[in-house]
Coordinates of C-alpha atoms in Angstrom, one line a residue:
M1 CA -4.7 -14.5 -6.4
M2 CA -4.5 -18.0 -4.9
R3 CA -7.5 -19.5 -3.1
T4 CA -6.6 -20.1 0.5
D5 CA -8.4 -21.7 3.5
Y6 CA -10.1 -19.1 5.7
M7 CA -11.4 -15.6 5.7
Y8 CA -12.6 -13.4 8.5
M9 CA -15.9 -11.5 8.5
T10 CA -18.0 -9.3 10.8
K11 CA -20.9 -6.9 10.3
C12 CA -22.5 -3.9 12.0
T13 CA -25.4 -1.6 11.4
K14 CA -25.0 2.2 11.1
G15 CA -24.5 3.9 14.4
E16 CA -23.4 0.7 16.2
C17 CA -20.1 -1.2 16.7
F18 CA -18.9 -4.2 14.8
E19 CA -19.9 -7.5 16.4
Q20 CA -17.3 -10.2 17.2
G21 CA -16.1 -11.5 13.9
Q22 CA -15.9 -15.2 12.8
L23 CA -13.5 -17.2 10.6
S24 CA -15.1 -19.2 7.9
R25 CA -13.9 -21.1 4.8
Y26 CA -12.9 -18.8 2.0
G27 CA -15.7 -18.4 -0.5
N28 CA -18.1 -15.9 -2.1
I29 CA -20.2 -13.5 -0.1
E30 CA -23.7 -12.5 -0.7
L31 CA -24.5 -8.8 -1.4
S32 CA -27.7 -7.0 -2.4
P33 CA -27.7 -5.4 -5.9
A34 CA -28.5 -2.2 -4.0
A35 CA -25.5 -2.5 -1.7
G36 CA -23.8 0.9 -1.1
V37 CA -20.4 -0.4 -2.2
L38 CA -21.8 -1.6 -5.5
N39 CA -23.8 1.5 -6.4
Y40 CA -21.8 4.3 -4.8
G41 CA -18.4 2.9 -4.2
Q42 CA -18.7 3.2 -0.4
G43 CA -15.7 1.0 0.4
L44 CA -12.1 1.0 1.7
F45 CA -9.3 -1.6 1.6
E46 CA -6.0 -2.1 3.3
G47 CA -3.0 -4.3 2.6
T48 CA -0.5 -5.8 5.0
K49 CA 1.7 -9.0 5.1
A50 CA 2.6 -11.9 7.3
Y51 CA 6.2 -13.2 7.1
R52 CA 7.9 -16.4 8.3
S53 CA 11.2 -15.9 10.0
E54 CA 14.2 -18.2 9.6
D55 CA 13.4 -19.8 12.9
G56 CA 9.8 -20.4 12.0
R57 CA 8.1 -17.5 13.8
L58 CA 5.1 -15.8 12.1
L59 CA 5.5 -12.0 12.0
L60 CA 3.3 -9.0 11.1
F61 CA 4.6 -5.6 10.3
R62 CA 2.9 -2.6 11.9
P63 CA -0.7 -3.8 11.5
E64 CA -1.9 -1.0 13.9
Q65 CA -0.9 1.5 11.2
N66 CA -3.2 0.0 8.7
A67 CA -6.0 0.0 11.4
I68 CA -5.4 3.7 12.0
R69 CA -5.4 4.5 8.3
M70 CA -8.7 2.5 7.8
K71 CA -10.3 4.4 10.7
M72 CA -9.3 7.8 9.0
G73 CA -10.6 6.6 5.7
A74 CA -13.8 5.3 7.1
E75 CA -14.5 8.7 8.6
R76 CA -13.9 10.3 5.2
M77 CA -16.3 7.8 3.5
C78 CA -19.0 8.0 6.2
M79 CA -18.6 4.5 7.5
P80 CA -18.1 2.9 10.9
S81 CA -14.8 1.1 11.3
P82 CA -13.5 -1.7 13.6
S83 CA -11.5 -0.5 16.6
I84 CA -7.7 -0.7 16.2
D85 CA -7.5 -3.6 18.6
Q86 CA -10.3 -5.4 16.7
F87 CA -8.6 -4.8 13.4
V88 CA -5.2 -6.1 14.6
D89 CA -6.8 -9.1 16.3
A90 CA -8.7 -10.0 13.1
V91 CA -5.5 -9.8 11.1
K92 CA -3.8 -12.1 13.6
Q93 CA -6.6 -14.6 13.5
T94 CA -6.7 -14.7 9.7
A95 CA -3.0 -15.1 9.4
I96 CA -2.8 -17.9 11.9
A97 CA -5.8 -19.7 10.3
N98 CA -3.9 -19.6 6.9
K99 CA -0.4 -20.1 8.3
R100 CA 0.3 -23.1 6.0
W101 CA 0.2 -20.6 3.1
I102 CA 2.9 -18.3 4.5
P103 CA 6.0 -19.0 2.4
P104 CA 9.4 -19.9 3.8
T105 CA 11.6 -16.8 4.6
G106 CA 12.9 -15.2 1.4
K107 CA 10.3 -17.0 -0.8
G108 CA 7.5 -14.5 -0.4
S109 CA 4.9 -13.5 2.1
L110 CA 1.2 -13.9 2.9
Y111 CA -0.7 -10.8 1.7
L112 CA -3.7 -9.9 3.9
R113 CA -6.4 -7.8 2.3
P114 CA -8.8 -6.2 4.9
L115 CA -12.0 -4.8 3.2
L116 CA -14.6 -2.4 4.7
M117 CA -17.7 -1.9 2.6
G118 CA -21.2 -0.6 2.7
S119 CA -23.2 -3.8 2.3
G120 CA -26.7 -2.5 3.2
Q121 CA -29.3 -1.6 0.6
I122 CA -29.4 2.1 -0.3
L123 CA -31.1 3.3 -3.5
G124 CA -30.8 7.1 -3.0
L125 CA -27.4 8.6 -2.5
G126 CA -26.5 8.2 1.1
A127 CA -24.5 6.1 3.6
A128 CA -25.4 2.4 3.7
P129 CA -27.4 1.1 6.7
E130 CA -25.2 -1.9 7.2
Y131 CA -21.4 -2.7 6.8
I132 CA -19.1 -5.7 6.4
F133 CA -15.5 -5.9 7.5
L134 CA -13.7 -8.9 6.1
I135 CA -10.1 -10.1 5.5
Y136 CA -8.9 -12.6 2.9
V137 CA -5.4 -13.6 2.1
S138 CA -3.1 -14.9 -0.7
P139 CA 0.5 -15.9 -0.8
V140 CA 2.5 -13.5 -3.0
G141 CA 6.0 -13.0 -4.5
N142 CA 7.1 -9.9 -6.3
Y143 CA 4.5 -7.3 -7.2
F144 CA 6.1 -6.2 -10.5
K145 CA 7.0 -8.7 -13.2
E146 CA 10.5 -7.2 -13.2
G147 CA 11.1 -8.7 -9.8
F148 CA 14.0 -6.7 -8.2
A149 CA 15.0 -5.2 -11.6
P150 CA 14.7 -1.4 -11.8
L151 CA 11.3 0.1 -12.8
N152 CA 10.8 2.2 -15.8
L153 CA 8.1 4.8 -15.1
Y154 CA 6.1 7.0 -17.5
V155 CA 5.0 10.5 -16.3
E156 CA 1.3 10.7 -16.9
E157 CA 0.2 14.2 -18.1
E158 CA -3.3 13.5 -19.5
F159 CA -5.0 11.7 -16.5
D160 CA -5.0 12.7 -12.8
R161 CA -4.9 10.3 -9.8
A162 CA -6.3 12.7 -7.2
S163 CA -7.4 16.3 -6.7
R164 CA -7.5 18.7 -3.7
G165 CA -10.4 17.9 -1.4
G166 CA -10.9 14.4 -2.9
T167 CA -10.1 11.0 -1.6
G168 CA -6.5 10.6 -2.7
G169 CA -5.3 10.6 0.9
V170 CA -7.4 7.5 1.9
K171 CA -7.5 4.0 0.5
S172 CA -10.9 4.2 -1.1
V173 CA -11.9 1.5 -3.6
T174 CA -12.9 4.4 -5.9
N175 CA -9.3 5.6 -6.3
Y176 CA -8.0 2.6 -8.3
A177 CA -10.2 1.7 -11.3
P178 CA -9.9 5.2 -12.8
G179 CA -6.1 4.7 -13.0
L180 CA -6.4 1.5 -15.1
K181 CA -6.6 3.5 -18.4
A182 CA -3.3 5.2 -17.9
L183 CA -1.6 2.1 -16.4
T184 CA -2.8 -0.2 -19.2
R185 CA -1.6 2.3 -21.8
A186 CA 1.8 2.7 -20.2
K187 CA 2.3 -1.1 -19.9
S188 CA 1.4 -1.6 -23.5
R189 CA 4.3 0.8 -24.3
G190 CA 6.8 -1.2 -22.2
F191 CA 6.7 0.8 -19.0
S192 CA 6.4 -0.7 -15.5
D193 CA 3.9 1.9 -14.2
V194 CA 2.9 5.6 -14.3
L195 CA 3.9 8.5 -12.2
Y196 CA 1.2 11.1 -11.7
L197 CA 1.6 14.8 -11.4
D198 CA -0.6 17.2 -9.4
S199 CA -4.0 18.0 -11.0
V200 CA -3.7 21.8 -10.7
N201 CA -0.2 22.8 -12.0
K202 CA 0.9 19.5 -13.7
K203 CA 4.4 20.1 -12.5
F204 CA 4.6 18.5 -9.0
I205 CA 5.1 14.8 -8.6
E206 CA 2.6 12.9 -6.5
E207 CA 2.4 9.1 -6.6
V208 CA 2.9 6.0 -8.8
S209 CA -0.3 4.0 -9.4
S210 CA -0.1 2.0 -6.1
C211 CA 3.0 3.2 -4.3
N212 CA 4.8 6.3 -3.0
I213 CA 7.9 7.8 -4.6
F214 CA 11.2 9.2 -3.2
I215 CA 14.1 11.0 -4.8
L216 CA 17.7 11.2 -3.6
K217 CA 20.0 14.2 -4.2
G218 CA 23.3 14.1 -2.4
N219 CA 22.5 13.3 1.2
V220 CA 18.9 14.5 1.1
I221 CA 16.0 12.1 0.5
S222 CA 12.7 13.7 -0.4
S223 CA 9.1 12.5 -0.8
P224 CA 6.0 14.4 -1.7
A225 CA 4.2 15.6 1.4
A226 CA 1.0 13.7 2.3
N227 CA -1.3 16.7 1.9
G228 CA -4.6 15.1 1.1
T229 CA -3.9 13.9 -2.5
I230 CA -1.2 11.4 -1.5
L231 CA -1.7 8.2 0.4
E232 CA 0.5 8.1 3.5
G233 CA 1.9 4.6 3.1
V234 CA 3.0 2.5 6.0
T235 CA 6.2 1.5 4.1
R236 CA 6.8 5.2 3.3
K237 CA 6.6 6.1 6.9
S238 CA 8.9 3.3 7.9
I239 CA 11.5 4.2 5.2
I240 CA 11.6 7.8 6.4
D241 CA 12.5 6.6 9.9
I242 CA 15.1 4.1 8.6
A243 CA 16.7 6.7 6.3
R244 CA 17.1 9.1 9.1
E245 CA 18.7 6.4 11.2
H246 CA 21.2 5.8 8.3
G247 CA 22.2 9.5 8.5
Y248 CA 20.2 10.9 5.6
Q249 CA 18.3 14.2 5.8
V250 CA 14.7 13.4 4.9
E251 CA 12.2 16.0 3.7
E252 CA 8.5 15.7 3.0
R253 CA 7.6 18.6 0.7
V254 CA 6.4 19.7 -2.7
I255 CA 8.7 18.3 -5.4
T256 CA 8.8 19.5 -9.0
I257 CA 9.2 17.2 -12.0
D258 CA 12.4 19.1 -12.8
E259 CA 13.9 18.1 -9.3
L260 CA 13.1 14.5 -10.1
I261 CA 14.9 14.7 -13.4
D262 CA 17.9 16.1 -11.6
A263 CA 17.9 13.4 -8.9
D264 CA 20.7 10.9 -8.3
E265 CA 18.3 8.1 -7.4
V266 CA 14.5 7.5 -7.5
F267 CA 12.7 4.7 -5.7
C268 CA 9.1 3.6 -4.8
T269 CA 7.7 2.2 -1.6
G270 CA 4.6 0.3 -0.7
T271 CA 3.3 -2.8 1.0
A272 CA 3.1 -4.7 -2.2
V273 CA 6.4 -3.5 -3.8
G274 CA 8.5 -3.0 -0.6
V275 CA 11.3 -0.7 -1.9
A276 CA 11.6 -0.7 -5.7
P277 CA 14.4 1.1 -7.5
V278 CA 13.5 3.2 -10.5
G279 CA 15.9 2.8 -13.4
S280 CA 14.3 5.4 -15.7
V281 CA 11.5 8.0 -15.9
T282 CA 10.2 9.1 -19.3
Y283 CA 8.8 12.6 -19.4
K284 CA 7.7 14.5 -22.6
G285 CA 9.5 11.9 -24.7
Q286 CA 12.8 12.2 -22.8
R287 CA 14.1 9.2 -20.9
I288 CA 16.1 10.0 -17.8
E289 CA 18.1 7.3 -16.1
F290 CA 19.0 6.9 -12.4
K291 CA 21.6 5.1 -10.4
T292 CA 20.5 1.5 -9.3
G293 CA 22.3 -1.6 -8.2
P294 CA 23.7 -3.2 -5.1
H295 CA 25.4 0.1 -3.9
A296 CA 22.3 2.2 -4.3
V297 CA 20.8 3.9 -1.3
S298 CA 17.4 2.3 -2.1
Q299 CA 19.0 -1.2 -1.8
K300 CA 20.5 -0.3 1.6
L301 CA 17.1 0.9 2.9
Y302 CA 15.4 -2.2 1.4
T303 CA 17.8 -4.5 3.1
T304 CA 17.2 -2.9 6.4
L305 CA 13.4 -2.9 6.1
E306 CA 13.2 -6.5 4.9
G307 CA 15.6 -7.6 7.7
I308 CA 13.3 -6.1 10.3
K309 CA 10.2 -7.6 8.7
R310 CA 11.7 -11.0 8.6
G311 CA 13.2 -11.0 12.0
L312 CA 16.8 -10.9 10.7
I313 CA 17.5 -7.4 12.2
K314 CA 16.5 -6.6 15.8
D315 CA 13.4 -4.5 16.0
N316 CA 14.0 -1.6 18.3
K317 CA 10.9 0.3 17.3
G318 CA 8.1 -2.1 18.3
W319 CA 7.1 -2.5 14.6
I320 CA 7.0 -6.3 14.6
V321 CA 4.0 -8.2 16.0
E322 CA 4.7 -11.9 16.6
I323 CA 1.7 -14.0 16.2
E324 CA 3.0 -17.5 16.9

């Protein structure tokens, strides 16, 4: 995290709409010790990026999808949420105010972190009486220390990420800290990240700690269906469309760990990681390796996605929002 210039913030009381937000210098915010987010985890976050094109334009990638996902998550977490237009406008304002922090094309991007939280005091278990929506930013490079090198995943069998009827399908702040135990343990053993299985049968693949997963077998690309335990990522959704345009059959369905072991390629997707190839998966002490490299399908999909994001490939889908 790098300290930048400005952040955006607005408030609302329960049952009302968010007021017009304001930009202010980046800094600490004041919260009551009894704030709903601190005591009961009533909070959501999003993640999106701003890019600088080769000709100097500033571009956002599908910010309305993040707004829609926040709205769905807010409903699940009993919170009001900004309108889609208000969310997108706030992202634009914050990116423009911090434009000097957007790296040159190919050198990284400006990560924008929208936060929605119960800021009002609430001692008994219940929805907070007041809410804050804010956005802060930081320039970023590669999410994983491996850079573009293939990831080595460990299949987690002891801990679960999500369960049926829970909040795995929304970007609740409460979804992430419980995963630190498994992630820290895996990294101490030399792995990049962990791959979670379903909590009931322990045989269906679900998600990596902070990104979605895909497998390729022949001409078929498959990803676990977003059925309530899996976060429906914006990058995931985009890669599905791009893969179909490239002539691949794409399926969203239940996928067993045995199918993953038998796959030709495995890759992860997410706002932070983009498209990351998986070089190996370790399951029950067995290390299974997968095809990677410049001729891999994941590389082809990554090149197309990044080309669209950075204005190098014509956007025929209305995904790009130009902000300057």
